[in-house]
Coordinates of C-alpha atoms and ligand atoms in Angstrom, one line a residue:
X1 CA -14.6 15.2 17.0
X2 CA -12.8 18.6 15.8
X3 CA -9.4 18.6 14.6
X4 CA -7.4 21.5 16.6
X5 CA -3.7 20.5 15.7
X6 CA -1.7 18.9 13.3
X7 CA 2.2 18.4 13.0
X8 CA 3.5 16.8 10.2
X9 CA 7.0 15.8 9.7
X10 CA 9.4 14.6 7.4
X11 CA 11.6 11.5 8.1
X12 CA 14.1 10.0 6.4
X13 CA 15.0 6.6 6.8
X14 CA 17.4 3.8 5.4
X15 CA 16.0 0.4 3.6
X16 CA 18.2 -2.6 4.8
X17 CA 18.6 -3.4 0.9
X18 CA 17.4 -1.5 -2.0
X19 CA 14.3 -2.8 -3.8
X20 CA 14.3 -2.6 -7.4
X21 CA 11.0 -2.1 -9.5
X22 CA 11.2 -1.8 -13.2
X23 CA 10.7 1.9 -12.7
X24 CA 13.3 2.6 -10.4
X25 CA 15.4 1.8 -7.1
X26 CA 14.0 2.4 -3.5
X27 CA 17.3 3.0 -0.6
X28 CA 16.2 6.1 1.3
X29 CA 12.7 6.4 1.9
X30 CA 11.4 10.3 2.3
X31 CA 8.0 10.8 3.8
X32 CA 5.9 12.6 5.4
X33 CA 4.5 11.2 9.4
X34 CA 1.3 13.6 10.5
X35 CA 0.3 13.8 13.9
X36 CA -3.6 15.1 14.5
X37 CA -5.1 15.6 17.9
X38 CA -9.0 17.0 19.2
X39 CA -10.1 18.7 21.1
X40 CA -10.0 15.9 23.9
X41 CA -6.7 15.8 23.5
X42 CA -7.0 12.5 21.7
X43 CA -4.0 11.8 19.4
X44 CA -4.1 9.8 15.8
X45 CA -1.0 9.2 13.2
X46 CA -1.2 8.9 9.5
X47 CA 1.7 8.1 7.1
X48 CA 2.0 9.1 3.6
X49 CA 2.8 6.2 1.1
X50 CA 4.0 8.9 -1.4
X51 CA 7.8 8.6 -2.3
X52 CA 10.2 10.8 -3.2
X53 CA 10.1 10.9 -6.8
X54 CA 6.8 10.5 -8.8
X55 CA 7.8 7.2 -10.4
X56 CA 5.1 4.7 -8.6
X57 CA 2.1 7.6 -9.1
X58 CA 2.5 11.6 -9.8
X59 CA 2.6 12.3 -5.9
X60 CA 5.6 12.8 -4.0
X61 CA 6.2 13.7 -0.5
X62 CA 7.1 17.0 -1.2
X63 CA 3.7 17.8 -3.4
X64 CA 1.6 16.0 0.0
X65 CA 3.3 18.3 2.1
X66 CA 2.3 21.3 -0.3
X67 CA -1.3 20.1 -0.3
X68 CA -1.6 19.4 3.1
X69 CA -0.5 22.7 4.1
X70 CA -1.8 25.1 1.6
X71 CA -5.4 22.9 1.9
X72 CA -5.7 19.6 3.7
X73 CA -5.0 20.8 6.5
X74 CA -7.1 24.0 6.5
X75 CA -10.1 22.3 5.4
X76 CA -9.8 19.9 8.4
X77 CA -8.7 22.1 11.1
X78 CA -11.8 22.8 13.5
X79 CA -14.4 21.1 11.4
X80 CA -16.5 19.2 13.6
X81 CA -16.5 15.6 12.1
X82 CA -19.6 13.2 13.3
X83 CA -17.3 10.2 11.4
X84 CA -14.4 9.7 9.7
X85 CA -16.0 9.0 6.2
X86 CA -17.2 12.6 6.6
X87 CA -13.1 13.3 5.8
X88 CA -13.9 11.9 1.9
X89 CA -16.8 14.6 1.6
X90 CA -14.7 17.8 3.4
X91 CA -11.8 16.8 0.4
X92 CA -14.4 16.0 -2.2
X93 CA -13.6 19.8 -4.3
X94 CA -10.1 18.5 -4.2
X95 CA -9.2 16.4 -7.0
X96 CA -6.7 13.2 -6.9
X97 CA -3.8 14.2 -4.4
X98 CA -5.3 11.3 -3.3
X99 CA -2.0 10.0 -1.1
X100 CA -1.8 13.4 0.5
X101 CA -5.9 13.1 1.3
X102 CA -5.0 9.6 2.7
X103 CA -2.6 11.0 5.4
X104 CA -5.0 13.1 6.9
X105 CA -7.9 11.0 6.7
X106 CA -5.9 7.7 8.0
X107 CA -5.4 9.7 11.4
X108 CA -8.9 10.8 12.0
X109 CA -9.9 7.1 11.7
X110 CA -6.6 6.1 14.6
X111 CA -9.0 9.0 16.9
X112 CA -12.4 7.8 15.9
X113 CA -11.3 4.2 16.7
X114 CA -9.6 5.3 20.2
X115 CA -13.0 7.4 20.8
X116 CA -15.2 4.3 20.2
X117 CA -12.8 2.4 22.2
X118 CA -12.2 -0.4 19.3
X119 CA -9.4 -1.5 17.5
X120 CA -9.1 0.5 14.2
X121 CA -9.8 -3.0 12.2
X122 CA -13.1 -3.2 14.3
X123 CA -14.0 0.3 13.7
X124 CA -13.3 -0.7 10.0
X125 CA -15.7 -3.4 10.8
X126 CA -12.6 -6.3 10.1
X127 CA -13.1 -9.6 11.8
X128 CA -10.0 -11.5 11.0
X129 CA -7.9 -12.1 14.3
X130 CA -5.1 -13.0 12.0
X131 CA -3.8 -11.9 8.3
X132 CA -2.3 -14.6 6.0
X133 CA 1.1 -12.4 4.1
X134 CA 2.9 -12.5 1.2
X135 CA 5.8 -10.6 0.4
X136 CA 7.3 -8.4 -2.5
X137 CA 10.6 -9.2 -4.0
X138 CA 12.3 -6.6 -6.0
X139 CA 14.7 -7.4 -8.9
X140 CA 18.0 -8.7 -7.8
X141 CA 21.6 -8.7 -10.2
X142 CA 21.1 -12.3 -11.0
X143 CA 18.5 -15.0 -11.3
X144 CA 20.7 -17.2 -8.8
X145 CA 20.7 -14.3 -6.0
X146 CA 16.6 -14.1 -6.6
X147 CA 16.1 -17.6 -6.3
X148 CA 17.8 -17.6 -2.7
X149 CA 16.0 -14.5 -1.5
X150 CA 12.5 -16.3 -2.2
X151 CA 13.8 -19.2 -0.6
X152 CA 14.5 -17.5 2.5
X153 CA 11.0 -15.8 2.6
X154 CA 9.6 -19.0 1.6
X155 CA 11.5 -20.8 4.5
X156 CA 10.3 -17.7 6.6
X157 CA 6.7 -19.2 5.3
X158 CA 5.3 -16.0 3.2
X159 CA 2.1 -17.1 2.1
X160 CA 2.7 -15.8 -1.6
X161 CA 5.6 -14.5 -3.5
X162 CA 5.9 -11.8 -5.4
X163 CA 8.2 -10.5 -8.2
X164 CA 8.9 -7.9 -10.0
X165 CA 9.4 -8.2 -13.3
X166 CA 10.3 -6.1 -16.7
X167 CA 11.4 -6.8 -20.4
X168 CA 14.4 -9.0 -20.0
X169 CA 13.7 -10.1 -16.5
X170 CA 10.3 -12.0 -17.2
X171 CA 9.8 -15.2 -18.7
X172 CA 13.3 -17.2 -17.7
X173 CA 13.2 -15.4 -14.6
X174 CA 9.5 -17.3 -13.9
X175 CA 10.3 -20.3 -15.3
X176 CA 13.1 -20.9 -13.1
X177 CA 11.0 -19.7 -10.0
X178 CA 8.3 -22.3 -11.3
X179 CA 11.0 -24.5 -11.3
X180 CA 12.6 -24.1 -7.9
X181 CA 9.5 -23.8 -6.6
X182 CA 7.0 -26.0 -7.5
X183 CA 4.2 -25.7 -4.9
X184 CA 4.8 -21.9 -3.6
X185 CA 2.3 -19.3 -4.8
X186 CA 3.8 -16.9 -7.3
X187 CA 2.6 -14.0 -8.9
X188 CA 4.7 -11.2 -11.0
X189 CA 4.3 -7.4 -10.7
X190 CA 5.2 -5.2 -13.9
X191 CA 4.6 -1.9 -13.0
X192 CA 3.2 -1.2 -16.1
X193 CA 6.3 -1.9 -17.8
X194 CA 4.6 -3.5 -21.0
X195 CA 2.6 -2.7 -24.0
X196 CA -0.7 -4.6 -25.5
X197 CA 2.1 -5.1 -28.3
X198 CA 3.8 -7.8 -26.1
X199 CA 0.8 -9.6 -25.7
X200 CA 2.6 -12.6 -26.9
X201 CA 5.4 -12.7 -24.6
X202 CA 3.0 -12.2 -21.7
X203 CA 1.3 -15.2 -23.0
X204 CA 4.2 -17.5 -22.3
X205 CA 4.0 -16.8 -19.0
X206 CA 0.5 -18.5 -19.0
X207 CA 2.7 -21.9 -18.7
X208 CA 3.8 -20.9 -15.1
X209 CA 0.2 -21.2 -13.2
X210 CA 1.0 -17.8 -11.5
X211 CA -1.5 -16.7 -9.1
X212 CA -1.8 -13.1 -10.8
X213 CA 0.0 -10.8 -12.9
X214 CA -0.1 -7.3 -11.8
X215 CA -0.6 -4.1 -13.6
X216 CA 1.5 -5.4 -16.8
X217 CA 0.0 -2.3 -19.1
X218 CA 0.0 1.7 -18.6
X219 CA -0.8 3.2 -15.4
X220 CA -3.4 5.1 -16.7
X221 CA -4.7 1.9 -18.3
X222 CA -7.8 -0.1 -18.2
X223 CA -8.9 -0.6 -21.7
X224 CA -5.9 -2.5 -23.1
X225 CA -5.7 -4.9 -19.7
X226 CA -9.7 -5.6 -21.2
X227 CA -8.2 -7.0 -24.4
X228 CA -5.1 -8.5 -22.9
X229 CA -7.2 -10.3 -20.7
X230 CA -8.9 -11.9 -22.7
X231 CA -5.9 -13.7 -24.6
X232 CA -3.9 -14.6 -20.8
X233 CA -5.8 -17.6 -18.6
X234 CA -3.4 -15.9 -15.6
X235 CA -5.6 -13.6 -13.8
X236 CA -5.0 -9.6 -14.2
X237 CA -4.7 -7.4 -11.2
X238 CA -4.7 -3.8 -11.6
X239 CA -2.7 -1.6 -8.8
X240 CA -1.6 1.5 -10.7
X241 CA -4.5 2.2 -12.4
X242 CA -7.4 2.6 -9.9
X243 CA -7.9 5.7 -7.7
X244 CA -11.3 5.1 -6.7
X245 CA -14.6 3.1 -6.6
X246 CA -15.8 4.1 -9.7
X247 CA -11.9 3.2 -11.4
X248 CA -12.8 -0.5 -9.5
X249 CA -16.2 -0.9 -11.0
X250 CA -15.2 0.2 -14.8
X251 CA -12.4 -2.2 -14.3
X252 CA -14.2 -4.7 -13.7
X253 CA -17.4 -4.6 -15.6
X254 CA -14.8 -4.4 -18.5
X255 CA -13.1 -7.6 -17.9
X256 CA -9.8 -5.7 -17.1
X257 CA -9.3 -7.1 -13.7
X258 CA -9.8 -10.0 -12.0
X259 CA -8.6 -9.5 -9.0
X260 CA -7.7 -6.1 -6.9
X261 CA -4.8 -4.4 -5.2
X262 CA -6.2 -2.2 -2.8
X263 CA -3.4 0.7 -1.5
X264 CA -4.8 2.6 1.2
X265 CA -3.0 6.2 0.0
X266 CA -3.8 5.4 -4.1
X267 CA -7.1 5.5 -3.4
X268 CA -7.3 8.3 -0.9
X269 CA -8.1 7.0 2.5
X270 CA -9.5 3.6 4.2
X271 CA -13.2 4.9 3.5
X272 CA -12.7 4.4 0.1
X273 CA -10.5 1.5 0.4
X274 CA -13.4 0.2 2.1
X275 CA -15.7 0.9 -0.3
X276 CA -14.0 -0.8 -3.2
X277 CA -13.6 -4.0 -0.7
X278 CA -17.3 -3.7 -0.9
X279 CA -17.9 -3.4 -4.3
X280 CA -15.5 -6.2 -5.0
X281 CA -17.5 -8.5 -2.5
X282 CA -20.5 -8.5 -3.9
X283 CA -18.8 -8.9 -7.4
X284 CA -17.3 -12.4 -6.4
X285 CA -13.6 -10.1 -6.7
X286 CA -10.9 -11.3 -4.6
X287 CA -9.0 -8.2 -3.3
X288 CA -5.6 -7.9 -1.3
X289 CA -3.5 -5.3 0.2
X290 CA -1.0 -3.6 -1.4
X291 CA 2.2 -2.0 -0.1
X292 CA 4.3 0.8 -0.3
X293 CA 7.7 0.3 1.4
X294 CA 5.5 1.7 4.7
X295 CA 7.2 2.8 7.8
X296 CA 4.7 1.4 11.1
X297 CA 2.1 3.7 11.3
X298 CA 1.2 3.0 7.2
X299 CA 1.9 -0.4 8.1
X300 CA -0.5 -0.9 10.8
X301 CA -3.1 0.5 9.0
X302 CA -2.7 -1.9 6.0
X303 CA -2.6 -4.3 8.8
X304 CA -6.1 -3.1 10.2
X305 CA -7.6 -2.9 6.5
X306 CA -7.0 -6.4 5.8
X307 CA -8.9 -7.8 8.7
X308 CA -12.1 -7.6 6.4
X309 CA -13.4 -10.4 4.7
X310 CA -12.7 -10.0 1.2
X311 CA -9.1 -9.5 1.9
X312 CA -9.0 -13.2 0.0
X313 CA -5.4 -13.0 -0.6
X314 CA -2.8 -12.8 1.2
X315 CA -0.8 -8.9 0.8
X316 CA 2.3 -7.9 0.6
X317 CA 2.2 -6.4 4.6
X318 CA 5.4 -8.2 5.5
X319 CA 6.9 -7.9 8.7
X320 CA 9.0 -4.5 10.1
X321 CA 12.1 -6.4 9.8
X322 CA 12.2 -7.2 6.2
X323 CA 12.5 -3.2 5.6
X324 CA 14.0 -1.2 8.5
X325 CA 16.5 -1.7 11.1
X326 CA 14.7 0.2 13.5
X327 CA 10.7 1.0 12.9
X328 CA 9.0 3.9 13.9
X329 CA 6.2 1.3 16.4
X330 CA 6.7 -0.2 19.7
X331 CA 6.2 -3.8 18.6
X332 CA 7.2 -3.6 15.3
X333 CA 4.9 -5.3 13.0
X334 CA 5.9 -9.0 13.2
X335 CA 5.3 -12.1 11.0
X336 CA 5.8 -15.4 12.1
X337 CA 5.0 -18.4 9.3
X338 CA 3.4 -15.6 7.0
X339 CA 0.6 -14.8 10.0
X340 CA 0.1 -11.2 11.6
X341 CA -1.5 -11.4 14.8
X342 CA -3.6 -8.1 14.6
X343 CA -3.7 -6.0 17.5
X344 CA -6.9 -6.0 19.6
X345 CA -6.4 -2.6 21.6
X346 CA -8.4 0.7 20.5
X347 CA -7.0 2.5 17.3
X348 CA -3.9 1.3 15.8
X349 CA -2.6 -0.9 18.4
X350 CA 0.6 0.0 18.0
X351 CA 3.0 2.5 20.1
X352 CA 5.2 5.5 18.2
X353 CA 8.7 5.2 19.2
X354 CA 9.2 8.2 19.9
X355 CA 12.8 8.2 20.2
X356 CA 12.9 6.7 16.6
X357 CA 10.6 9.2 15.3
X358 CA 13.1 11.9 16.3
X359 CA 16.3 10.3 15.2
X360 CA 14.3 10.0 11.9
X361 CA 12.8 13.2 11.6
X362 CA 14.3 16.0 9.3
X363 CA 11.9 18.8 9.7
X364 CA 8.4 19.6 11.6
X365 CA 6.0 21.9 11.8
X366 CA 3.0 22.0 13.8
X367 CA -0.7 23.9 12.2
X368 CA -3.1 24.8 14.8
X369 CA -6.7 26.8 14.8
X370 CA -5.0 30.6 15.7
Ligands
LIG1 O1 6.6 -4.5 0.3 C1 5.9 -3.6 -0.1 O2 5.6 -2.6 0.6 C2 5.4 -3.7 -1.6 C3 6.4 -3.4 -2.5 C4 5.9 -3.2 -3.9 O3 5.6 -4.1 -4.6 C5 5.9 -1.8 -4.4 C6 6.9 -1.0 -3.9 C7 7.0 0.3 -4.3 C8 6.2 0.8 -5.3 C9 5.2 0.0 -5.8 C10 5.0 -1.3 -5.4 C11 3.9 -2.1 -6.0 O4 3.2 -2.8 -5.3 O5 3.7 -2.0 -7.2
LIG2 MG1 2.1 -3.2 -7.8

């Protein structure tokens, strides 16, 4: 397959509710929708998970679209590609910009999958007919309020609630939720809102049998989760802090994680994704997919990622309707009692709305060979 043309645009589009991380609030959602087709004529679509401000990672939809442009793009354009993996190798001189990298490389999988006619999660070599989902549940105004948004998403049967948390919103926030919800699989997401100095306060939430927490330290952290780990029975799982397959296996063989978050985009494409699946699977490491407040295209692929087998626990995919009014896929993504049905025609297996994509898009701009 060669690469002749690539249009990326930038769409802008509403969330039905802010969500609230202990970084920062999410309304309007910025980001960057490519469009790649071959020389067959053969069309793929890739979504950038970076956001608008660099307070998740350092990217940010304007730096993909810089190093897409200036390099990404050139590097791909005409290059005849045998598989998609080959992507990883043509970006290798590039370091990190690994959300930007992602973009690219997730529509050159959507062709290779049409090509092969397979569904992307066979191409990916997924099995699963069906994903088990959680969901993520930002921080409300009031304990009361958050304790009847899980309830509806536990009603909506989520497999596995998440919450964020920071100082102040941590321990009576989980002990209610423990509370309420005696039975329901909980975990807590910091966003690397603590320090190894609040070690003891972590602790106390030991007492809440959560099923993980996530990325409690620095974002640029694997030594201190090591030591922390040690002192919590609740399992660590990093998110923030790995980029890559050699990240997951120093995190590991450290004793800093026990369990990983796997985002596409953070890790720069689904061959590496894969990869770390791998590696985690033979280590006995559950891993499970992470989000990033995707539009359809973005979502799809997390959908198609998760049909492998070490994909233990359920994500936080949740369905279309949870986020937008309107997606950007003819069918939307749909959950019903915390199951995706995953799509069984070749490459994504969902439709652009096309109409949607225009009303969303801001600005375009099409790169071809000339
Ligand atoms: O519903 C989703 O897409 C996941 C939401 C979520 O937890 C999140 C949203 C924005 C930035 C970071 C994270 C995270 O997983 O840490
Ligand atoms: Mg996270």
């Amino acid at each position: 397959m060669k690469i002749v043309e690539v249009t990326l645009r930038h769409l802008q589009m509403e969330m039905k509710s802010p969500f609230s991380t202990s970084f920062g609030t999410f309304q309007t959602k910025d980001f960057i929708l490519l469009e790649a087709i071959d020389e067959k004529g053969t069309v793929g679509y890739g979504e950038s998970v970076a956001f608008s401000s660099p307070w998740y990672n350092e990217e940010t939809f304007k730096t993909n679209w810089h190093m897409l442009e200036d390099f990404l793009i050139p590097l791909i354009l005409g290059k005849e590609l045998n598989h998609p993996d080959e992507v990883t190798e043509v970006f290798s001189a590039i370091r990190k910009n690994n959300m930007a990298k992602s973009t690219i490389e997730g529509a050159v999988w959507d062709i290779y999958a049409q090509q092969s006619n397979q569904s992307l999660a066979a191409a990916l070599g997924g099995t699963k007919t069906q994903i088990d989902v959680g969901i993520s549940i930002g921080i409300q105004n009031s304990v009361e309020e958050l304790v009847e948004v899980v309830r509806g998403y536990v009603e909506e049967g989520y497999k596995r609630i998440k919450v964020k948390i920071k100082p102040g919103w941590d321990v009576d926030v989980m002990r209610t939720l423990r509370n309420e919800f005696p039975d329901v699989a909980i975990m807590a997401d910091a966003n690397s809102a603590y320090r190894l100095e609040d070690t003891a306060l972590l602790k106390q939430l030991d007492e809440f049998n959560l099923t993980m927490i996530e990325q409690p330290l620095a974002s640029d952290d694997i030594i201190d989760h090591a030591t922390l780990q040690k002192e919590l029975s609740t399992p660590i799982c990093l998110d923030e802090s790995i980029h890559s397959l050699e990240d997951a296996r120093k995190a590991v063989e450290l004793g800093a994680t026990k369990i990983i978050n796997i985002k596409i985009g953070r890790v720069g494409g689904l061959t590496v994704a894969k990869q770390i699946h791998d590696y985690c699977m033979n280590q006995g490491v559950p891993v499970w997919c992470g989000g990033m407040l995707e539009a359809g295209i973005g979502r799809a692929h997390n959908v198609a990622l998760t049909t492998l087998p070490n994909f233990i626990l359920p994500g936080d995919t949740a369905g279309s309707s949870r986020y937008w009014v309107k997606d950007i896929i003819e069918p939307e993504v749909v959950v019903d009692k915390g199951v995706i049905h995953v799509p069984t025609s070749a490459g994504i297996g969902y439709k652009l709305d096309y109409k949607a994509v225009e009303d969303y898009t801001v600005m375009k701009k099409t790169y071809n060979l000339d």
